[in-house]
């Protein structure tokens, strides 16, 4: 069977949780964001928004505000993260893309998921690591978090459906081999 570059790219992608300090270039970031905008969207409304942060001070403050929201949680595991001095929800990636959408359409989250996958695959093709980051989705309505993300450019009427950490893979961290779970496929003819 002939090698298919797209299928090989899909199979090679892994979630990365250890990054170098090297910043993603402007050209590569633009290519990744453009890939997001080519994802399918319900009724082709494209009500999503992508907020890319490459400022380390802003990323640090965002992490602190998320930890503050976690500290107020009734979930003891989240409280622990909220009080941790070392917890970083974006794994110290040099770039974080916040993916938000108007929550008025039931498919808003699905549109964002498609856009996030496009970013993952574009990043992989550019030899840039990526990881889905959920924490902002559960804390975006905390008043202190909301105030900050709005100041960063996330529209006030948007819910955050996920974030994408982007950066170069730390060469000291081995990549895990993907093992497809048995029983996950059914073909009906």
Coordinates of N, CA, C and O in Angstrom, one line a residue:
X1 N 0.8 -1.2 0.0 CA 0.0 0.0 0.0 C 0.9 1.2 0.0 O 1.9 1.3 0.7
X2 N 0.5 2.2 -0.8 CA 1.3 3.5 -0.9 C 1.2 4.3 0.4 O 0.2 4.3 1.1
X3 N 2.3 4.9 0.8 CA 2.4 5.7 2.0 C 1.5 7.0 1.8 O 1.6 7.6 0.8
X4 N 0.7 7.3 2.8 CA -0.1 8.5 2.7 C 0.4 9.4 3.8 O 0.3 9.1 5.0
X5 N 0.8 10.6 3.4 CA 1.4 11.6 4.3 C 0.5 12.0 5.4 O 0.8 12.2 6.5
X6 N -0.8 12.2 5.0 CA -1.8 12.7 6.0 C -2.0 11.6 7.0 O -2.0 11.8 8.3
X7 N -2.2 10.3 6.6 CA -2.4 9.3 7.6 C -1.2 9.0 8.4 O -1.4 8.8 9.7
X8 N 0.0 9.2 7.9 CA 1.2 9.0 8.7 C 1.3 10.1 9.7 O 1.7 9.9 10.9
X9 N 0.9 11.3 9.4 CA 0.9 12.5 10.3 C -0.1 12.2 11.4 O 0.2 12.5 12.6
X10 N -1.3 11.7 11.1 CA -2.3 11.4 12.1 C -1.7 10.4 13.1 O -1.8 10.5 14.3
X11 N -1.1 9.3 12.6 CA -0.6 8.2 13.4 C 0.6 8.7 14.3 O 0.8 8.1 15.4
X12 N 1.4 9.7 13.8 CA 2.6 10.1 14.5 C 2.2 11.1 15.7 O 3.0 11.2 16.6
X13 N 1.1 11.8 15.6 CA 0.8 12.8 16.6 C 0.6 12.2 18.0 O -0.1 11.2 18.2
X14 N 1.1 12.8 19.0 CA 1.0 12.4 20.4 C 0.8 13.7 21.3 O 1.2 14.8 20.9
X15 N 0.1 13.5 22.4 CA 0.0 14.6 23.3 C 1.3 14.9 24.0 O 1.9 13.9 24.5
X16 N 1.8 16.1 24.0 CA 3.1 16.4 24.5 C 2.9 17.2 25.8 O 2.1 18.2 25.8
X17 N 3.6 16.8 26.8 CA 3.5 17.5 28.1 C 4.8 18.0 28.7 O 4.9 18.3 29.9
X18 N 5.8 18.0 27.8 CA 7.1 18.5 28.2 C 7.7 19.3 27.0 O 7.9 18.7 25.9
X19 N 8.0 20.6 27.1 CA 8.4 21.4 26.0 C 9.7 22.1 26.3 O 10.1 22.3 27.5
X20 N 10.4 22.5 25.2 CA 11.6 23.4 25.4 C 11.1 24.8 25.5 O 9.9 25.1 25.3
X21 N 12.0 25.7 25.8 CA 11.6 27.2 25.8 C 11.5 27.8 24.5 O 11.0 29.0 24.4
X22 N 11.9 27.1 23.4 CA 11.9 27.7 22.1 C 10.4 28.1 21.7 O 9.5 27.2 21.7
X23 N 10.2 29.3 21.3 CA 8.9 29.8 20.9 C 8.5 29.4 19.5 O 9.4 29.2 18.6
X24 N 7.3 29.1 19.3 CA 6.7 28.8 18.0 C 6.8 30.1 17.1 O 6.4 31.2 17.6
X25 N 7.4 30.0 15.9 CA 7.6 31.2 15.1 C 6.2 31.7 14.6 O 5.2 31.1 14.6
X26 N 6.2 33.0 14.3 CA 5.0 33.7 13.8 C 4.4 33.0 12.6 O 3.2 32.8 12.5
X27 N 5.3 32.6 11.6 CA 4.8 31.9 10.4 C 4.1 30.5 10.8 O 3.1 30.2 10.3
X28 N 4.8 29.8 11.7 CA 4.2 28.5 12.1 C 2.9 28.7 12.8 O 1.9 27.9 12.6
X29 N 2.9 29.7 13.7 CA 1.6 29.9 14.5 C 0.5 30.3 13.5 O -0.6 29.8 13.7
X30 N 0.8 31.2 12.6 CA -0.2 31.6 11.6 C -0.7 30.4 10.8 O -1.9 30.3 10.5
X31 N 0.2 29.5 10.4 CA -0.2 28.3 9.7 C -1.1 27.4 10.5 O -2.1 26.8 10.0
X32 N -0.8 27.2 11.8 CA -1.6 26.4 12.7 C -3.0 27.0 12.9 O -4.0 26.3 12.9
X33 N -3.0 28.4 13.1 CA -4.3 29.0 13.3 C -5.1 29.0 12.0 O -6.4 28.8 12.1
X34 N -4.5 29.1 10.9 CA -5.2 29.0 9.6 C -5.8 27.7 9.4 O -7.0 27.5 9.0
X35 N -5.1 26.6 9.8 CA -5.6 25.3 9.8 C -6.9 25.1 10.6 O -7.9 24.5 10.2
X36 N -6.9 25.8 11.8 CA -8.1 25.8 12.6 C -9.3 26.4 11.9 O -10.4 25.8 12.0
X37 N -9.1 27.5 11.2 CA -10.2 28.1 10.5 C -10.8 27.3 9.3 O -11.8 27.6 8.9
X38 N -10.0 26.3 8.9 CA -10.5 25.5 7.8 C -11.3 24.3 8.3 O -11.7 23.4 7.5
X39 N -11.5 24.1 9.6 CA -12.2 23.0 10.2 C -13.7 23.2 9.8 O -14.2 24.3 9.6
X40 N -14.5 22.1 9.8 CA -15.9 22.2 9.5 C -16.6 22.9 10.7 O -16.1 22.8 11.8
X41 N -17.6 23.7 10.4 CA -18.4 24.3 11.5 C -19.9 24.1 11.1 O -20.3 24.2 10.0
X42 N -20.7 24.0 12.2 CA -22.2 23.8 12.0 C -22.8 24.9 11.2 O -22.6 26.1 11.6
X43 N -23.5 24.6 10.2 CA -24.2 25.6 9.3 C -23.2 26.6 8.7 O -23.6 27.7 8.3
X44 N -21.9 26.3 8.8 CA -20.8 27.2 8.3 C -20.9 28.5 9.0 O -20.6 29.6 8.4
X45 N -21.3 28.6 10.2 CA -21.4 29.9 10.9 C -20.1 30.4 11.4 O -20.0 31.6 11.6
X46 N -19.1 29.5 11.7 CA -17.8 30.0 12.1 C -17.9 31.0 13.2 O -17.3 32.1 13.2
X47 N -18.6 30.7 14.3 CA -18.7 31.6 15.4 C -17.6 31.4 16.4 O -17.6 32.1 17.5
X48 N -16.7 30.6 16.1 CA -15.5 30.4 17.1 C -14.6 31.6 17.1 O -14.6 32.5 16.3
X49 N -13.7 31.5 18.0 CA -12.6 32.5 18.2 C -11.4 31.8 18.7 O -11.5 30.9 19.6
X50 N -10.2 32.2 18.2 CA -8.9 31.6 18.6 C -8.0 32.8 19.2 O -7.7 33.7 18.5
X51 N -7.7 32.6 20.4 CA -6.8 33.6 21.1 C -5.5 32.9 21.4 O -5.4 32.1 22.2
X52 N -4.4 33.4 20.7 CA -3.1 32.8 20.9 C -2.3 33.7 21.8 O -2.2 34.9 21.6
X53 N -1.7 33.0 22.8 CA -0.9 33.7 23.8 C 0.5 33.2 23.8 O 0.7 32.0 23.9
X54 N 1.5 34.1 23.6 CA 2.9 33.7 23.5 C 3.7 34.5 24.6 O 4.9 34.4 24.6
X55 N 3.0 35.3 25.4 CA 3.6 36.1 26.4 C 3.7 35.3 27.7 O 2.6 34.9 28.3
X56 N 4.9 35.0 28.2 CA 5.1 34.1 29.3 C 4.4 34.7 30.6 O 3.8 34.0 31.4
X57 N 4.5 36.0 30.8 CA 3.9 36.7 31.9 C 2.4 36.5 31.9 O 1.7 36.2 32.9
X58 N 1.8 36.6 30.7 CA 0.3 36.5 30.6 C -0.1 35.0 30.8 O -1.1 34.7 31.5
X59 N 0.7 34.1 30.3 CA 0.5 32.6 30.6 C 0.6 32.3 32.0 O -0.3 31.6 32.6
X60 N 1.6 32.9 32.7 CA 1.7 32.6 34.1 C 0.5 33.2 34.9 O 0.0 32.5 35.8
X61 N 0.1 34.4 34.6 CA -1.1 34.9 35.3 C -2.3 34.1 35.0 O -3.1 33.9 35.9
X62 N -2.5 33.7 33.8 CA -3.7 32.8 33.5 C -3.6 31.6 34.3 O -4.7 31.2 34.9
X63 N -2.5 30.9 34.4 CA -2.4 29.7 35.2 C -2.7 30.0 36.7 O -3.4 29.2 37.3
X64 N -2.2 31.2 37.2 CA -2.5 31.5 38.6 C -4.0 31.8 38.8 O -4.6 31.4 39.8
X65 N -4.7 32.4 37.8 CA -6.1 32.6 38.0 C -6.9 31.3 37.9 O -7.9 31.1 38.6
X66 N -6.5 30.4 37.0 CA -7.1 29.0 37.0 C -6.9 28.3 38.3 O -7.8 27.7 38.9
X67 N -5.7 28.4 38.9 CA -5.4 27.8 40.2 C -6.3 28.4 41.2 O -6.8 27.7 42.1
X68 N -6.5 29.7 41.2 CA -7.4 30.4 42.1 C -8.8 29.8 42.1 O -9.5 29.6 43.1
X69 N -9.3 29.6 40.8 CA -10.6 29.0 40.7 C -10.7 27.6 41.2 O -11.6 27.2 41.9
X70 N -9.6 26.8 40.9 CA -9.5 25.5 41.5 C -9.5 25.5 43.0 O -10.1 24.6 43.6
X71 N -8.8 26.4 43.6 CA -8.7 26.5 45.1 C -10.1 26.6 45.7 O -10.3 26.2 46.8
X72 N -11.1 27.3 45.0 CA -12.4 27.5 45.5 C -13.3 26.3 45.3 O -14.5 26.3 45.7
X73 N -12.9 25.3 44.5 CA -13.7 24.1 44.2 C -14.0 23.3 45.4 O -13.2 23.3 46.3
X74 N -15.1 22.5 45.3 CA -15.4 21.5 46.3 C -14.7 20.2 46.1 O -14.7 19.4 46.9
X75 N -14.1 20.1 44.9 CA -13.4 18.8 44.5 C -12.0 18.9 45.1 O -11.2 19.8 44.9
X76 N -11.7 18.0 46.0 CA -10.4 18.0 46.7 C -9.2 17.9 45.8 O -8.2 18.5 46.0
X77 N -9.3 17.2 44.7 CA -8.2 17.1 43.7 C -7.9 18.4 43.1 O -6.8 18.8 42.9
X78 N -9.0 19.1 42.7 CA -8.8 20.5 42.1 C -8.3 21.4 43.2 O -7.5 22.3 42.8
X79 N -8.7 21.3 44.4 CA -8.2 22.2 45.5 C -6.7 22.0 45.6 O -6.0 23.0 45.8
X80 N -6.2 20.7 45.5 CA -4.8 20.5 45.6 C -4.1 21.1 44.5 O -3.0 21.7 44.7
X81 N -4.6 21.1 43.3 CA -3.9 21.8 42.2 C -3.9 23.3 42.4 O -3.0 23.9 42.1
X82 N -5.0 23.8 42.9 CA -5.1 25.2 43.2 C -4.1 25.7 44.2 O -3.7 26.9 44.1
X83 N -3.7 24.9 45.1 CA -2.8 25.3 46.1 C -1.3 24.9 45.8 O -0.4 25.2 46.6
X84 N -1.2 24.1 44.7 CA 0.2 23.6 44.4 C 1.0 24.8 43.9 O 0.6 25.6 43.1
X85 N 2.3 24.8 44.3 CA 3.2 25.9 43.8 C 3.8 25.5 42.4 O 4.3 26.4 41.7
X86 N 3.7 24.2 42.1 CA 4.4 23.8 40.8 C 3.4 23.4 39.7 O 3.8 23.3 38.6
X87 N 2.1 23.4 40.0 CA 1.1 23.0 39.0 C 1.0 24.0 37.8 O 0.9 25.3 38.1
X88 N 1.1 23.5 36.6 CA 1.0 24.4 35.4 C 0.0 23.7 34.5 O 0.4 22.6 33.9
X89 N -1.2 24.2 34.3 CA -2.2 23.5 33.4 C -1.8 23.4 32.0 O -2.3 22.6 31.3
X90 N -0.8 24.2 31.5 CA -0.5 24.2 30.1 C 0.9 23.6 29.9 O 1.5 23.7 28.8
X91 N 1.5 23.0 30.9 CA 2.7 22.2 30.9 C 3.9 23.1 30.4 O 4.9 22.6 29.8
X92 N 3.8 24.4 30.7 CA 4.9 25.3 30.4 C 5.2 25.4 28.9 O 6.3 25.8 28.5
X93 N 4.2 25.2 28.1 CA 4.4 25.3 26.6 C 4.5 26.8 26.4 O 3.9 27.7 27.0
X94 N 5.3 27.2 25.4 CA 5.5 28.6 25.1 C 4.4 29.3 24.4 O 4.3 30.5 24.4
X95 N 3.4 28.5 23.9 CA 2.3 29.1 23.2 C 1.0 28.3 23.7 O 1.0 27.1 23.8
X96 N 0.0 29.1 23.9 CA -1.3 28.5 24.3 C -2.4 29.2 23.4 O -2.5 30.4 23.3
X97 N -3.2 28.4 22.8 CA -4.3 28.9 22.0 C -5.6 28.6 22.7 O -5.9 27.4 22.9
X98 N -6.4 29.6 23.0 CA -7.7 29.4 23.7 C -8.7 29.3 22.5 O -8.8 30.2 21.7
X99 N -9.5 28.3 22.6 CA -10.5 28.1 21.5 C -11.9 28.2 22.2 O -12.3 27.5 23.1
X100 N -12.6 29.3 21.7 CA -13.9 29.6 22.4 C -15.0 29.7 21.3 O -14.7 29.8 20.1
X101 N -16.2 29.7 21.7 CA -17.3 29.8 20.8 C -18.6 30.3 21.5 O -18.7 30.3 22.7
X102 N -19.5 30.8 20.7 CA -20.8 31.2 21.3 C -21.5 30.0 21.7 O -21.7 29.1 20.9
X103 N -21.9 29.9 22.9 CA -22.6 28.7 23.4 C -24.1 28.5 23.0 O -24.7 27.6 23.4
X104 N -24.5 29.4 22.1 CA -25.9 29.4 21.7 C -26.3 28.2 20.8 O -27.5 27.9 20.7
X105 N -25.4 27.7 20.1 CA -25.6 26.5 19.2 C -25.2 25.3 19.9 O -24.1 25.2 20.4
X106 N -26.0 24.2 19.8 CA -25.6 23.0 20.4 C -24.3 22.3 19.9 O -23.7 21.6 20.6
X107 N -23.9 22.7 18.7 CA -22.8 22.1 18.1 C -21.5 23.0 18.3 O -20.4 22.6 17.8
X108 N -21.6 24.0 19.1 CA -20.4 24.9 19.3 C -19.2 24.1 19.8 O -18.1 24.3 19.3
X109 N -19.3 23.2 20.7 CA -18.2 22.4 21.2 C -17.6 21.5 20.2 O -16.4 21.3 20.1
X110 N -18.5 21.0 19.3 CA -18.0 20.1 18.3 C -17.2 20.9 17.2 O -16.2 20.4 16.8
X111 N -17.7 22.1 16.9 CA -16.9 22.9 16.0 C -15.5 23.2 16.6 O -14.5 23.1 15.8
X112 N -15.4 23.5 17.8 CA -14.1 23.7 18.5 C -13.3 22.5 18.5 O -12.0 22.6 18.2
X113 N -13.9 21.3 18.7 CA -13.1 20.1 18.7 C -12.5 19.8 17.3 O -11.3 19.4 17.2
X114 N -13.2 20.1 16.3 CA -12.7 19.9 14.9 C -11.6 20.9 14.7 O -10.5 20.5 14.1
X115 N -11.7 22.1 15.1 CA -10.7 23.1 14.9 C -9.4 22.7 15.7 O -8.3 22.9 15.2
X116 N -9.6 22.2 16.9 CA -8.4 21.8 17.7 C -7.7 20.6 17.1 O -6.5 20.6 17.0
X117 N -8.4 19.7 16.5 CA -7.8 18.6 15.8 C -7.0 19.1 14.6 O -5.9 18.6 14.4
X118 N -7.5 20.0 13.9 CA -6.8 20.6 12.8 C -5.5 21.3 13.2 O -4.5 21.1 12.6
X119 N -5.6 21.9 14.4 CA -4.3 22.6 14.9 C -3.3 21.5 15.3 O -2.1 21.6 15.1
X120 N -3.8 20.4 15.9 CA -2.9 19.3 16.3 C -2.2 18.8 15.1 O -1.0 18.5 15.1
X121 N -2.9 18.5 14.0 CA -2.3 17.9 12.8 C -1.4 18.9 12.1 O -0.4 18.5 11.6
X122 N -1.8 20.1 12.1 CA -0.9 21.2 11.5 C 0.4 21.3 12.3 O 1.5 21.3 11.7
X123 N 0.3 21.3 13.6 CA 1.5 21.4 14.4 C 2.4 20.2 14.2 O 3.6 20.3 14.0
X124 N 1.8 19.0 14.2 CA 2.6 17.8 13.9 C 3.3 17.8 12.6 O 4.5 17.5 12.5
X125 N 2.6 18.3 11.6 CA 3.3 18.4 10.3 C 4.4 19.4 10.3 O 5.3 19.3 9.4
X126 N 4.4 20.4 11.2 CA 5.5 21.4 11.3 C 6.5 21.0 12.4 O 7.4 21.8 12.8
X127 N 6.4 19.7 12.9 CA 7.3 19.2 14.0 C 7.2 20.0 15.3 O 8.2 20.2 16.0
X128 N 6.0 20.4 15.6 CA 5.7 21.2 16.8 C 4.7 20.3 17.6 O 3.8 19.7 17.1
X129 N 5.1 20.1 18.9 CA 4.2 19.3 19.8 C 3.0 20.1 20.2 O 2.9 21.3 20.2
X130 N 2.0 19.3 20.7 CA 0.7 19.9 21.1 C 0.0 19.0 22.1 O 0.3 17.9 22.3
X131 N -0.9 19.7 22.9 CA -1.7 18.9 23.8 C -3.0 19.7 24.1 O -3.0 20.9 24.1
X132 N -4.1 18.9 24.2 CA -5.4 19.5 24.6 C -5.3 19.9 26.0 O -5.0 19.1 26.9
X133 N -5.7 21.1 26.3 CA -5.8 21.6 27.7 C -7.2 21.9 28.0 O -7.9 22.8 27.4
X134 N -7.8 21.3 29.1 CA -9.2 21.4 29.4 C -9.5 22.4 30.5 O -10.6 22.9 30.6
X135 N -8.5 22.7 31.3 CA -8.8 23.4 32.6 C -9.5 24.8 32.4 O -10.4 25.1 33.2
X136 N -9.2 25.5 31.4 CA -9.9 26.8 31.2 C -11.4 26.6 30.8 O -12.2 27.5 31.1
X137 N -11.7 25.5 30.2 CA -13.1 25.2 29.9 C -14.0 25.1 31.1 O -15.1 25.5 31.1
X138 N -13.4 24.6 32.2 CA -14.2 24.4 33.4 C -14.1 25.6 34.4 O -14.9 25.7 35.3
X139 N -13.2 26.6 34.1 CA -13.0 27.7 35.0 C -13.3 29.1 34.3 O -13.2 30.1 34.9
X140 N -13.7 29.0 33.0 CA -13.8 30.3 32.3 C -14.9 31.2 32.8 O -14.9 32.4 32.5
X141 N -15.8 30.7 33.6 CA -16.9 31.5 34.1 C -16.6 32.0 35.5 O -17.4 32.8 36.1
X142 N -15.4 31.6 36.1 CA -15.0 32.2 37.4 C -14.7 33.7 37.1 O -14.1 34.0 36.1
X143 N -15.3 34.6 37.9 CA -15.1 36.0 37.6 C -13.7 36.5 37.4 O -13.5 37.3 36.5
X144 N -12.7 36.0 38.2 CA -11.3 36.5 38.0 C -10.7 35.9 36.7 O -10.0 36.6 36.0
X145 N -11.1 34.7 36.4 CA -10.6 34.1 35.1 C -11.3 34.8 33.9 O -10.6 35.2 33.0
X146 N -12.6 35.0 34.0 CA -13.3 35.6 32.9 C -12.8 37.0 32.6 O -12.6 37.4 31.5
X147 N -12.6 37.8 33.7 CA -12.0 39.1 33.5 C -10.7 39.1 32.7 O -10.5 39.9 31.8
X148 N -9.8 38.2 33.1 CA -8.5 38.1 32.5 C -8.6 37.6 31.0 O -8.0 38.2 30.2
X149 N -9.4 36.6 30.8 CA -9.4 36.1 29.4 C -10.1 37.1 28.5 O -9.7 37.2 27.3
X150 N -11.0 37.9 29.0 CA -11.7 38.9 28.2 C -10.6 40.0 27.8 O -10.6 40.4 26.7
X151 N -9.8 40.3 28.8 CA -8.7 41.3 28.5 C -7.7 40.8 27.5 O -7.1 41.6 26.8
X152 N -7.6 39.5 27.4 CA -6.7 38.9 26.4 C -7.3 38.8 25.0 O -6.6 38.5 24.0
X153 N -8.6 39.0 24.9 CA -9.3 39.0 23.6 C -10.4 38.0 23.4 O -11.0 37.9 22.3
X154 N -10.6 37.1 24.4 CA -11.7 36.1 24.3 C -13.0 36.9 24.4 O -13.2 37.6 25.3
X155 N -13.9 36.8 23.4 CA -15.2 37.5 23.4 C -15.9 37.2 24.7 O -16.0 36.0 25.2
X156 N -16.6 38.2 25.3 CA -17.3 38.1 26.6 C -18.4 37.1 26.5 O -18.7 36.4 27.5
X157 N -19.0 36.9 25.3 CA -20.2 36.0 25.2 C -19.8 34.6 24.9 O -20.6 33.8 24.6
X158 N -18.5 34.3 24.9 CA -18.0 33.0 24.5 C -17.7 32.1 25.7 O -17.3 32.6 26.7
X159 N -17.9 30.8 25.5 CA -17.5 29.8 26.4 C -16.2 29.2 25.9 O -16.0 29.1 24.6
X160 N -15.2 28.9 26.7 CA -14.0 28.2 26.3 C -14.3 26.7 26.2 O -14.8 26.1 27.2
X161 N -14.0 26.1 25.1 CA -14.3 24.7 24.9 C -13.0 23.9 24.9 O -13.0 22.6 25.0
X162 N -11.9 24.5 24.9 CA -10.6 23.8 25.0 C -9.5 24.8 24.7 O -9.7 25.9 24.2
X163 N -8.3 24.3 24.9 CA -7.1 25.1 24.6 C -6.0 24.1 24.0 O -6.1 22.9 24.2
X164 N -5.1 24.7 23.2 CA -4.1 23.9 22.6 C -2.7 24.5 23.1 O -2.4 25.6 22.8
X165 N -2.0 23.6 23.8 CA -0.6 24.0 24.1 C 0.3 23.6 22.9 O 0.1 22.6 22.3
X166 N 1.2 24.5 22.6 CA 2.1 24.3 21.4 C 3.5 24.6 21.8 O 3.8 25.6 22.5
X167 N 4.4 23.8 21.3 CA 5.8 24.1 21.5 C 6.7 22.9 21.0 O 6.1 21.9 20.5
X168 N 7.9 23.1 21.1 CA 8.9 22.0 20.7 C 9.1 21.0 21.8 O 9.2 21.3 22.9
X169 N 9.0 19.7 21.4 CA 9.1 18.6 22.3 C 10.5 18.6 23.0 O 11.5 18.7 22.4
X170 N 10.4 18.5 24.3 CA 11.6 18.3 25.1 C 12.3 17.0 24.7 O 11.7 15.9 24.9
X171 N 13.5 17.0 24.2 CA 14.1 15.8 23.7 C 14.4 14.8 24.8 O 14.7 13.6 24.6
X172 N 14.4 15.2 26.1 CA 14.7 14.3 27.2 C 13.5 13.5 27.6 O 13.6 12.6 28.4
X173 N 12.3 13.8 27.0 CA 11.1 13.1 27.4 C 10.7 12.2 26.3 O 10.4 12.6 25.2
X174 N 10.7 10.9 26.6 CA 10.4 9.9 25.5 C 8.9 10.0 25.2 O 8.1 10.2 26.0
X175 N 8.6 9.8 23.9 CA 7.2 9.7 23.4 C 6.7 8.3 23.6 O 7.4 7.3 23.3
X176 N 5.5 8.3 24.1 CA 4.8 7.0 24.3 C 4.3 6.4 22.9 O 3.9 7.1 22.0
X177 N 4.4 5.1 22.8 CA 3.9 4.4 21.7 C 2.4 4.3 21.7 O 1.8 4.0 22.8
X178 N 1.7 4.6 20.7 CA 0.3 4.5 20.6 C -0.2 3.0 20.5 O 0.3 2.3 19.6
X179 N -1.1 2.6 21.4 CA -1.6 1.3 21.3 C -3.2 1.5 21.2 O -3.8 2.0 22.0
X180 N -3.7 0.9 20.1 CA -5.1 1.0 19.8 C -5.8 0.0 20.7 O -5.5 -1.2 20.6
X181 N -6.8 0.4 21.4 CA -7.5 -0.4 22.3 C -8.4 -1.4 21.5 O -9.0 -1.0 20.5
X182 N -8.3 -2.7 21.8 CA -9.1 -3.7 21.1 C -10.5 -3.5 21.3 O -11.0 -3.0 22.4
X183 N -11.3 -3.8 20.3 CA -12.7 -3.7 20.4 C -13.3 -2.3 20.1 O -14.5 -2.1 20.4
X184 N -12.5 -1.4 19.6 CA -13.0 -0.1 19.4 C -13.5 0.2 18.0 O -14.0 1.2 17.7
X185 N -13.4 -0.8 17.1 CA -13.9 -0.7 15.7 C -14.9 -1.7 15.4 O -14.8 -2.9 15.8
X186 N -16.0 -1.3 14.7 CA -17.0 -2.2 14.2 C -17.3 -1.7 12.8 O -17.5 -0.6 12.5
X187 N -17.3 -2.7 11.9 CA -17.6 -2.4 10.5 C -18.9 -3.2 10.1 O -18.9 -4.4 10.2
X188 N -19.9 -2.5 9.7 CA -21.2 -3.2 9.3 C -21.3 -3.1 7.8 O -21.2 -2.0 7.2
X189 N -21.4 -4.2 7.1 CA -21.5 -4.2 5.6 C -22.9 -4.7 5.2 O -23.5 -5.4 5.8

